[in-house]
């Protein structure tokens, strides 16, 4: 009798669990100031205490692989294999009436964020079906970026805060403050310009921050500058905005109609539908679409250096390709990226550049000496010079670093030969590159914190003839050269950058 009573209680509580089932499609939407919403979809199926399904949030689509509890108190863990990285999203919560109250951490070390989800119709927010990638072919070169692109991008300084007024005033600053004269021309809007929904014809739209992209392009063009934009081959961008998946040709036409001159195309949400080996075909689709748009548009591949992009970047019509993950405004991040590019030198050439990511110069996380190293290293690497600071508000020192014409001339050298490391001893490295007209650039980098006397033998830098002249591009003065080598005291975290002429 007692056993029967216990069984009845268990059966009743199981029934009450089932009555309050988590099964269904749930949406947690947080309004953003740009008029869009940050959306997280939970497509859940509950069977007794087991919960399965998917979580889709910003660029990520997780499969629920672990779950515990009941509607009164549950935990679901979604996982996603992203190349070599296993990503996890953990939500703890409970059903309260018709709402799911949950808490999660954006990163493992971040504080808990609370979200409330409501039921939405099945299928809403579902990951779109996968389209098979096209067969590979060679997209013809678009004739652009004969030297590494120079300009500005909104992400490093403004991230989601970029808007029409910021872009206009940055363009004003660039046109006025000597940067345009120094060669900077592209004003690139990064992620978070996109509207939440496409229009009735499937055209991509802008959000509140960008009321009229065509008018903005006209404005930027009126300053003698060019406008860049950002999208993704996936359904979502990295920040979770609308991507170009399934609309590649249409979006390329829209960009061309707006007057866009540069597209940064960021892998992000594409990882949910394609593997890394399919990347080339996926990028080729946009390469073809840009060409079909009829407008000359620089094609910038942003996929963090995965799948040896430097080997196939030119074949998809790419003018530049990211070789690494995202840069941060720290000495550690900048040097780890910059000094790690040696092996990629053979892949840089006019029209096709390795991109170790945008500049952090002027963003405040490094000293002026360190920013001079950043500028010198990127110029030695023939890297795109895309400033990432607030051009409206720079110290004279930062302005001087970004606009040093003799340093920029190294970056922009017509031969486009990326520097290689010619010697290394502990924290001291010498890099060199041949320049057009028989000159050379030689950079003595001191990665240690204390000043150090460094030496370079001209012949080690590939200089066979006797140098006639060597100019220090930061002190803007000729240096004395005698004999077969050169030595100088290089400040801690600093550089001596020379242009050496032999005729
Ligand atoms: C990725 C890119 C960044 C930036 C952000 C925007 O992280 O690598 O450069 O474009 O996305 O969301």
PDB file of C-alpha atoms in Angstrom, residues 108-314:
ATOM      1  CA  UNK A 108      33.249  31.639 -19.298  1.00  0.00           C
ATOM      2  CA  UNK A 109      34.777  34.496 -17.250  1.00  0.00           C
ATOM      3  CA  UNK A 110      31.912  36.983 -17.819  1.00  0.00           C
ATOM      4  CA  UNK A 111      29.236  37.736 -15.214  1.00  0.00           C
ATOM      5  CA  UNK A 112      25.837  36.029 -15.500  1.00  0.00           C
ATOM      6  CA  UNK A 113      23.408  37.726 -17.885  1.00  0.00           C
ATOM      7  CA  UNK A 114      19.674  37.128 -17.444  1.00  0.00           C
ATOM      8  CA  UNK A 115      17.455  36.478 -20.448  1.00  0.00           C
ATOM      9  CA  UNK A 116      13.711  35.904 -20.736  1.00  0.00           C
ATOM     10  CA  UNK A 117      12.377  33.836 -23.630  1.00  0.00           C
ATOM     11  CA  UNK A 118       8.842  33.592 -25.000  1.00  0.00           C
ATOM     12  CA  UNK A 119       7.278  30.968 -27.198  1.00  0.00           C
ATOM     13  CA  UNK A 120       7.384  31.706 -30.942  1.00  0.00           C
ATOM     14  CA  UNK A 121       6.025  29.616 -33.841  1.00  0.00           C
ATOM     15  CA  UNK A 122       8.017  26.515 -34.780  1.00  0.00           C
ATOM     16  CA  UNK A 123      10.516  27.229 -37.527  1.00  0.00           C
ATOM     17  CA  UNK A 124      11.061  30.886 -36.638  1.00  0.00           C
ATOM     18  CA  UNK A 125      14.793  31.552 -36.436  1.00  0.00           C
ATOM     19  CA  UNK A 126      15.634  28.064 -37.759  1.00  0.00           C
ATOM     20  CA  UNK A 127      19.025  27.704 -39.421  1.00  0.00           C
ATOM     21  CA  UNK A 128      18.434  27.929 -43.180  1.00  0.00           C
ATOM     22  CA  UNK A 129      19.005  24.856 -45.315  1.00  0.00           C
ATOM     23  CA  UNK A 130      22.494  24.416 -46.649  1.00  0.00           C
ATOM     24  CA  UNK A 131      23.153  25.222 -50.317  1.00  0.00           C
ATOM     25  CA  UNK A 132      25.859  23.032 -51.829  1.00  0.00           C
ATOM     26  CA  UNK A 133      28.988  25.094 -52.518  1.00  0.00           C
ATOM     27  CA  UNK A 134      29.739  25.686 -56.225  1.00  0.00           C
ATOM     28  CA  UNK A 135      32.474  23.922 -58.165  1.00  0.00           C
ATOM     29  CA  UNK A 136      35.768  25.778 -58.046  1.00  0.00           C
ATOM     30  CA  UNK A 137      36.966  28.001 -60.844  1.00  0.00           C
ATOM     31  CA  UNK A 138      39.285  30.996 -61.018  1.00  0.00           C
ATOM     32  CA  UNK A 139      37.688  34.398 -60.539  1.00  0.00           C
ATOM     33  CA  UNK A 140      39.580  36.903 -62.723  1.00  0.00           C
ATOM     34  CA  UNK A 141      41.637  39.580 -60.958  1.00  0.00           C
ATOM     35  CA  UNK A 142      39.660  42.823 -60.605  1.00  0.00           C
ATOM     36  CA  UNK A 143      42.702  45.014 -61.219  1.00  0.00           C
ATOM     37  CA  UNK A 144      42.447  46.712 -57.797  1.00  0.00           C
ATOM     38  CA  UNK A 145      44.785  47.098 -54.812  1.00  0.00           C
ATOM     39  CA  UNK A 146      48.003  47.232 -56.815  1.00  0.00           C
ATOM     40  CA  UNK A 147      49.496  48.410 -53.525  1.00  0.00           C
ATOM     41  CA  UNK A 148      48.137  47.439 -50.071  1.00  0.00           C
ATOM     42  CA  UNK A 149      44.804  49.207 -49.389  1.00  0.00           C
ATOM     43  CA  UNK A 150      44.967  52.202 -47.059  1.00  0.00           C
ATOM     44  CA  UNK A 151      42.066  53.612 -45.105  1.00  0.00           C
ATOM     45  CA  UNK A 152      40.112  53.412 -41.869  1.00  0.00           C
ATOM     46  CA  UNK A 153      37.729  50.866 -40.367  1.00  0.00           C
ATOM     47  CA  UNK A 154      35.190  51.432 -37.605  1.00  0.00           C
ATOM     48  CA  UNK A 155      35.552  48.202 -35.625  1.00  0.00           C
ATOM     49  CA  UNK A 156      38.632  48.607 -33.416  1.00  0.00           C
ATOM     50  CA  UNK A 157      37.475  51.891 -31.900  1.00  0.00           C
ATOM     51  CA  UNK A 158      33.699  52.019 -32.319  1.00  0.00           C
ATOM     52  CA  UNK A 159      32.490  48.388 -32.681  1.00  0.00           C
ATOM     53  CA  UNK A 160      28.654  48.500 -32.474  1.00  0.00           C
ATOM     54  CA  UNK A 161      28.589  52.265 -31.880  1.00  0.00           C
ATOM     55  CA  UNK A 162      29.462  53.226 -35.462  1.00  0.00           C
ATOM     56  CA  UNK A 163      26.791  55.311 -37.188  1.00  0.00           C
ATOM     57  CA  UNK A 164      26.247  57.649 -40.126  1.00  0.00           C
ATOM     58  CA  UNK A 165      27.423  60.754 -38.257  1.00  0.00           C
ATOM     59  CA  UNK A 166      30.610  59.033 -37.085  1.00  0.00           C
ATOM     60  CA  UNK A 167      31.431  57.903 -40.615  1.00  0.00           C
ATOM     61  CA  UNK A 168      30.831  61.384 -42.052  1.00  0.00           C
ATOM     62  CA  UNK A 169      32.923  63.128 -39.442  1.00  0.00           C
ATOM     63  CA  UNK A 170      35.711  60.569 -39.783  1.00  0.00           C
ATOM     64  CA  UNK A 171      35.669  61.175 -43.551  1.00  0.00           C
ATOM     65  CA  UNK A 172      35.838  64.936 -42.886  1.00  0.00           C
ATOM     66  CA  UNK A 173      38.822  64.384 -40.614  1.00  0.00           C
ATOM     67  CA  UNK A 174      40.634  62.127 -43.067  1.00  0.00           C
ATOM     68  CA  UNK A 175      40.131  64.585 -45.915  1.00  0.00           C
ATOM     69  CA  UNK A 176      41.320  67.513 -43.816  1.00  0.00           C
ATOM     70  CA  UNK A 177      44.050  66.274 -41.518  1.00  0.00           C
ATOM     71  CA  UNK A 178      46.667  65.098 -44.011  1.00  0.00           C
ATOM     72  CA  UNK A 179      45.720  61.424 -43.975  1.00  0.00           C
ATOM     73  CA  UNK A 180      44.108  61.541 -47.396  1.00  0.00           C
ATOM     74  CA  UNK A 181      47.212  63.274 -48.686  1.00  0.00           C
ATOM     75  CA  UNK A 182      49.329  60.525 -47.134  1.00  0.00           C
ATOM     76  CA  UNK A 183      47.369  57.913 -49.111  1.00  0.00           C
ATOM     77  CA  UNK A 184      44.475  56.825 -46.877  1.00  0.00           C
ATOM     78  CA  UNK A 185      41.341  56.558 -48.975  1.00  0.00           C
ATOM     79  CA  UNK A 186      38.896  53.870 -47.779  1.00  0.00           C
ATOM     80  CA  UNK A 187      36.378  54.618 -45.036  1.00  0.00           C
ATOM     81  CA  UNK A 188      35.143  51.171 -44.049  1.00  0.00           C
ATOM     82  CA  UNK A 189      32.003  50.494 -42.063  1.00  0.00           C
ATOM     83  CA  UNK A 190      32.393  47.231 -40.176  1.00  0.00           C
ATOM     84  CA  UNK A 191      29.693  45.059 -38.588  1.00  0.00           C
ATOM     85  CA  UNK A 192      26.404  46.385 -37.094  1.00  0.00           C
ATOM     86  CA  UNK A 193      25.112  48.544 -39.978  1.00  0.00           C
ATOM     87  CA  UNK A 194      22.626  45.886 -41.121  1.00  0.00           C
ATOM     88  CA  UNK A 195      18.861  46.032 -40.652  1.00  0.00           C
ATOM     89  CA  UNK A 196      17.023  43.240 -38.894  1.00  0.00           C
ATOM     90  CA  UNK A 197      14.911  42.142 -41.848  1.00  0.00           C
ATOM     91  CA  UNK A 198      15.366  42.122 -45.594  1.00  0.00           C
ATOM     92  CA  UNK A 199      12.653  43.982 -47.537  1.00  0.00           C
ATOM     93  CA  UNK A 200       9.791  42.231 -49.350  1.00  0.00           C
ATOM     94  CA  UNK A 201      12.089  41.593 -52.338  1.00  0.00           C
ATOM     95  CA  UNK A 202      14.842  40.134 -50.216  1.00  0.00           C
ATOM     96  CA  UNK A 203      17.062  43.220 -50.393  1.00  0.00           C
ATOM     97  CA  UNK A 204      19.349  43.788 -47.437  1.00  0.00           C
ATOM     98  CA  UNK A 205      18.424  46.872 -45.390  1.00  0.00           C
ATOM     99  CA  UNK A 206      20.223  49.180 -43.002  1.00  0.00           C
ATOM    100  CA  UNK A 207      19.301  49.779 -39.371  1.00  0.00           C
ATOM    101  CA  UNK A 208      18.450  53.103 -37.716  1.00  0.00           C
ATOM    102  CA  UNK A 209      22.096  54.110 -37.422  1.00  0.00           C
ATOM    103  CA  UNK A 210      22.437  54.323 -41.234  1.00  0.00           C
ATOM    104  CA  UNK A 211      19.314  56.001 -42.626  1.00  0.00           C
ATOM    105  CA  UNK A 212      20.596  56.243 -46.209  1.00  0.00           C
ATOM    106  CA  UNK A 213      23.673  54.345 -47.312  1.00  0.00           C
ATOM    107  CA  UNK A 214      23.638  55.774 -50.846  1.00  0.00           C
ATOM    108  CA  UNK A 215      23.622  59.320 -49.484  1.00  0.00           C
ATOM    109  CA  UNK A 216      26.459  58.403 -47.143  1.00  0.00           C
ATOM    110  CA  UNK A 217      28.496  56.976 -50.047  1.00  0.00           C
ATOM    111  CA  UNK A 218      27.837  60.160 -52.037  1.00  0.00           C
ATOM    112  CA  UNK A 219      29.079  62.202 -49.107  1.00  0.00           C
ATOM    113  CA  UNK A 220      32.256  60.145 -48.673  1.00  0.00           C
ATOM    114  CA  UNK A 221      32.891  60.290 -52.428  1.00  0.00           C
ATOM    115  CA  UNK A 222      32.430  64.069 -52.383  1.00  0.00           C
ATOM    116  CA  UNK A 223      35.470  64.190 -50.077  1.00  0.00           C
ATOM    117  CA  UNK A 224      37.538  62.310 -52.653  1.00  0.00           C
ATOM    118  CA  UNK A 225      37.382  59.157 -50.498  1.00  0.00           C
ATOM    119  CA  UNK A 226      35.846  55.703 -50.944  1.00  0.00           C
ATOM    120  CA  UNK A 227      33.330  53.792 -48.839  1.00  0.00           C
ATOM    121  CA  UNK A 228      33.662  50.217 -47.613  1.00  0.00           C
ATOM    122  CA  UNK A 229      31.120  47.896 -46.042  1.00  0.00           C
ATOM    123  CA  UNK A 230      31.018  44.535 -44.270  1.00  0.00           C
ATOM    124  CA  UNK A 231      29.053  41.309 -44.633  1.00  0.00           C
ATOM    125  CA  UNK A 232      29.312  37.558 -44.117  1.00  0.00           C
ATOM    126  CA  UNK A 233      28.860  34.477 -46.302  1.00  0.00           C
ATOM    127  CA  UNK A 234      26.810  33.052 -43.429  1.00  0.00           C
ATOM    128  CA  UNK A 235      23.239  33.809 -42.410  1.00  0.00           C
ATOM    129  CA  UNK A 236      24.635  35.996 -39.611  1.00  0.00           C
ATOM    130  CA  UNK A 237      27.617  38.235 -39.104  1.00  0.00           C
ATOM    131  CA  UNK A 238      29.884  37.908 -36.089  1.00  0.00           C
ATOM    132  CA  UNK A 239      27.797  40.386 -34.116  1.00  0.00           C
ATOM    133  CA  UNK A 240      24.650  38.462 -35.097  1.00  0.00           C
ATOM    134  CA  UNK A 241      23.385  40.815 -37.825  1.00  0.00           C
ATOM    135  CA  UNK A 242      22.042  39.836 -41.244  1.00  0.00           C
ATOM    136  CA  UNK A 243      24.614  38.122 -43.491  1.00  0.00           C
ATOM    137  CA  UNK A 244      24.608  37.583 -47.257  1.00  0.00           C
ATOM    138  CA  UNK A 245      23.906  33.826 -47.234  1.00  0.00           C
ATOM    139  CA  UNK A 246      21.622  32.931 -50.155  1.00  0.00           C
ATOM    140  CA  UNK A 247      21.633  36.575 -51.339  1.00  0.00           C
ATOM    141  CA  UNK A 248      25.211  36.926 -52.549  1.00  0.00           C
ATOM    142  CA  UNK A 249      24.447  38.299 -56.010  1.00  0.00           C
ATOM    143  CA  UNK A 250      21.626  40.456 -54.768  1.00  0.00           C
ATOM    144  CA  UNK A 251      23.751  41.984 -52.008  1.00  0.00           C
ATOM    145  CA  UNK A 252      26.677  42.623 -54.349  1.00  0.00           C
ATOM    146  CA  UNK A 253      24.249  44.509 -56.622  1.00  0.00           C
ATOM    147  CA  UNK A 254      22.887  46.472 -53.676  1.00  0.00           C
ATOM    148  CA  UNK A 255      26.393  47.382 -52.538  1.00  0.00           C
ATOM    149  CA  UNK A 256      27.260  48.484 -56.092  1.00  0.00           C
ATOM    150  CA  UNK A 257      24.054  50.541 -56.342  1.00  0.00           C
ATOM    151  CA  UNK A 258      24.869  52.258 -53.049  1.00  0.00           C
ATOM    152  CA  UNK A 259      28.333  53.146 -54.372  1.00  0.00           C
ATOM    153  CA  UNK A 260      30.347  50.804 -52.169  1.00  0.00           C
ATOM    154  CA  UNK A 261      34.025  50.426 -53.088  1.00  0.00           C
ATOM    155  CA  UNK A 262      35.287  47.775 -50.649  1.00  0.00           C
ATOM    156  CA  UNK A 263      33.734  44.697 -49.041  1.00  0.00           C
ATOM    157  CA  UNK A 264      35.079  42.951 -45.951  1.00  0.00           C
ATOM    158  CA  UNK A 265      33.506  39.494 -45.986  1.00  0.00           C
ATOM    159  CA  UNK A 266      33.657  37.754 -42.628  1.00  0.00           C
ATOM    160  CA  UNK A 267      33.282  33.957 -42.295  1.00  0.00           C
ATOM    161  CA  UNK A 268      31.396  34.018 -38.944  1.00  0.00           C
ATOM    162  CA  UNK A 269      27.927  32.468 -39.321  1.00  0.00           C
ATOM    163  CA  UNK A 270      29.054  30.458 -42.366  1.00  0.00           C
ATOM    164  CA  UNK A 271      30.739  28.058 -39.938  1.00  0.00           C
ATOM    165  CA  UNK A 272      27.305  26.635 -39.109  1.00  0.00           C
ATOM    166  CA  UNK A 273      26.736  25.451 -42.679  1.00  0.00           C
ATOM    167  CA  UNK A 274      30.166  24.819 -44.155  1.00  0.00           C
ATOM    168  CA  UNK A 275      33.448  23.327 -43.091  1.00  0.00           C
ATOM    169  CA  UNK A 276      36.814  24.964 -43.587  1.00  0.00           C
ATOM    170  CA  UNK A 277      37.590  22.943 -46.702  1.00  0.00           C
ATOM    171  CA  UNK A 278      34.508  24.434 -48.368  1.00  0.00           C
ATOM    172  CA  UNK A 279      35.574  27.989 -47.625  1.00  0.00           C
ATOM    173  CA  UNK A 280      37.158  28.642 -51.002  1.00  0.00           C
ATOM    174  CA  UNK A 281      33.954  27.771 -52.883  1.00  0.00           C
ATOM    175  CA  UNK A 282      31.892  29.859 -50.480  1.00  0.00           C
ATOM    176  CA  UNK A 283      34.147  32.910 -50.941  1.00  0.00           C
ATOM    177  CA  UNK A 284      34.231  32.360 -54.692  1.00  0.00           C
ATOM    178  CA  UNK A 285      30.473  32.931 -54.770  1.00  0.00           C
ATOM    179  CA  UNK A 286      30.886  36.492 -53.538  1.00  0.00           C
ATOM    180  CA  UNK A 287      33.982  37.019 -55.713  1.00  0.00           C
ATOM    181  CA  UNK A 288      31.846  36.169 -58.755  1.00  0.00           C
ATOM    182  CA  UNK A 289      28.973  38.293 -57.502  1.00  0.00           C
ATOM    183  CA  UNK A 290      31.162  41.356 -57.002  1.00  0.00           C
ATOM    184  CA  UNK A 291      32.506  41.010 -60.521  1.00  0.00           C
ATOM    185  CA  UNK A 292      28.995  40.580 -61.884  1.00  0.00           C
ATOM    186  CA  UNK A 293      27.932  43.774 -60.090  1.00  0.00           C
ATOM    187  CA  UNK A 294      29.965  45.762 -62.602  1.00  0.00           C
ATOM    188  CA  UNK A 295      31.478  48.054 -59.943  1.00  0.00           C
ATOM    189  CA  UNK A 296      35.148  47.849 -58.981  1.00  0.00           C
ATOM    190  CA  UNK A 297      34.959  46.666 -55.363  1.00  0.00           C
ATOM    191  CA  UNK A 298      37.962  45.581 -53.312  1.00  0.00           C
ATOM    192  CA  UNK A 299      37.316  42.104 -51.909  1.00  0.00           C
ATOM    193  CA  UNK A 300      38.704  41.625 -48.391  1.00  0.00           C
ATOM    194  CA  UNK A 301      38.499  38.063 -47.053  1.00  0.00           C
ATOM    195  CA  UNK A 302      38.135  37.890 -43.299  1.00  0.00           C
ATOM    196  CA  UNK A 303      38.401  34.339 -42.068  1.00  0.00           C
ATOM    197  CA  UNK A 304      41.183  34.571 -39.520  1.00  0.00           C
ATOM    198  CA  UNK A 305      43.819  32.839 -41.684  1.00  0.00           C
ATOM    199  CA  UNK A 306      42.007  29.498 -41.711  1.00  0.00           C
ATOM    200  CA  UNK A 307      42.547  26.850 -44.363  1.00  0.00           C
ATOM    201  CA  UNK A 308      45.761  28.434 -45.749  1.00  0.00           C
ATOM    202  CA  UNK A 309      43.763  31.231 -47.356  1.00  0.00           C
ATOM    203  CA  UNK A 310      46.935  32.743 -48.849  1.00  0.00           C
ATOM    204  CA  UNK A 311      47.086  29.765 -51.215  1.00  0.00           C
ATOM    205  CA  UNK A 312      43.637  30.364 -52.739  1.00  0.00           C
ATOM    206  CA  UNK A 313      42.747  33.973 -51.866  1.00  0.00           C
ATOM    207  CA  UNK A 314      43.613  35.322 -55.350  1.00  0.00           C
TER     208      UNK A 314
END
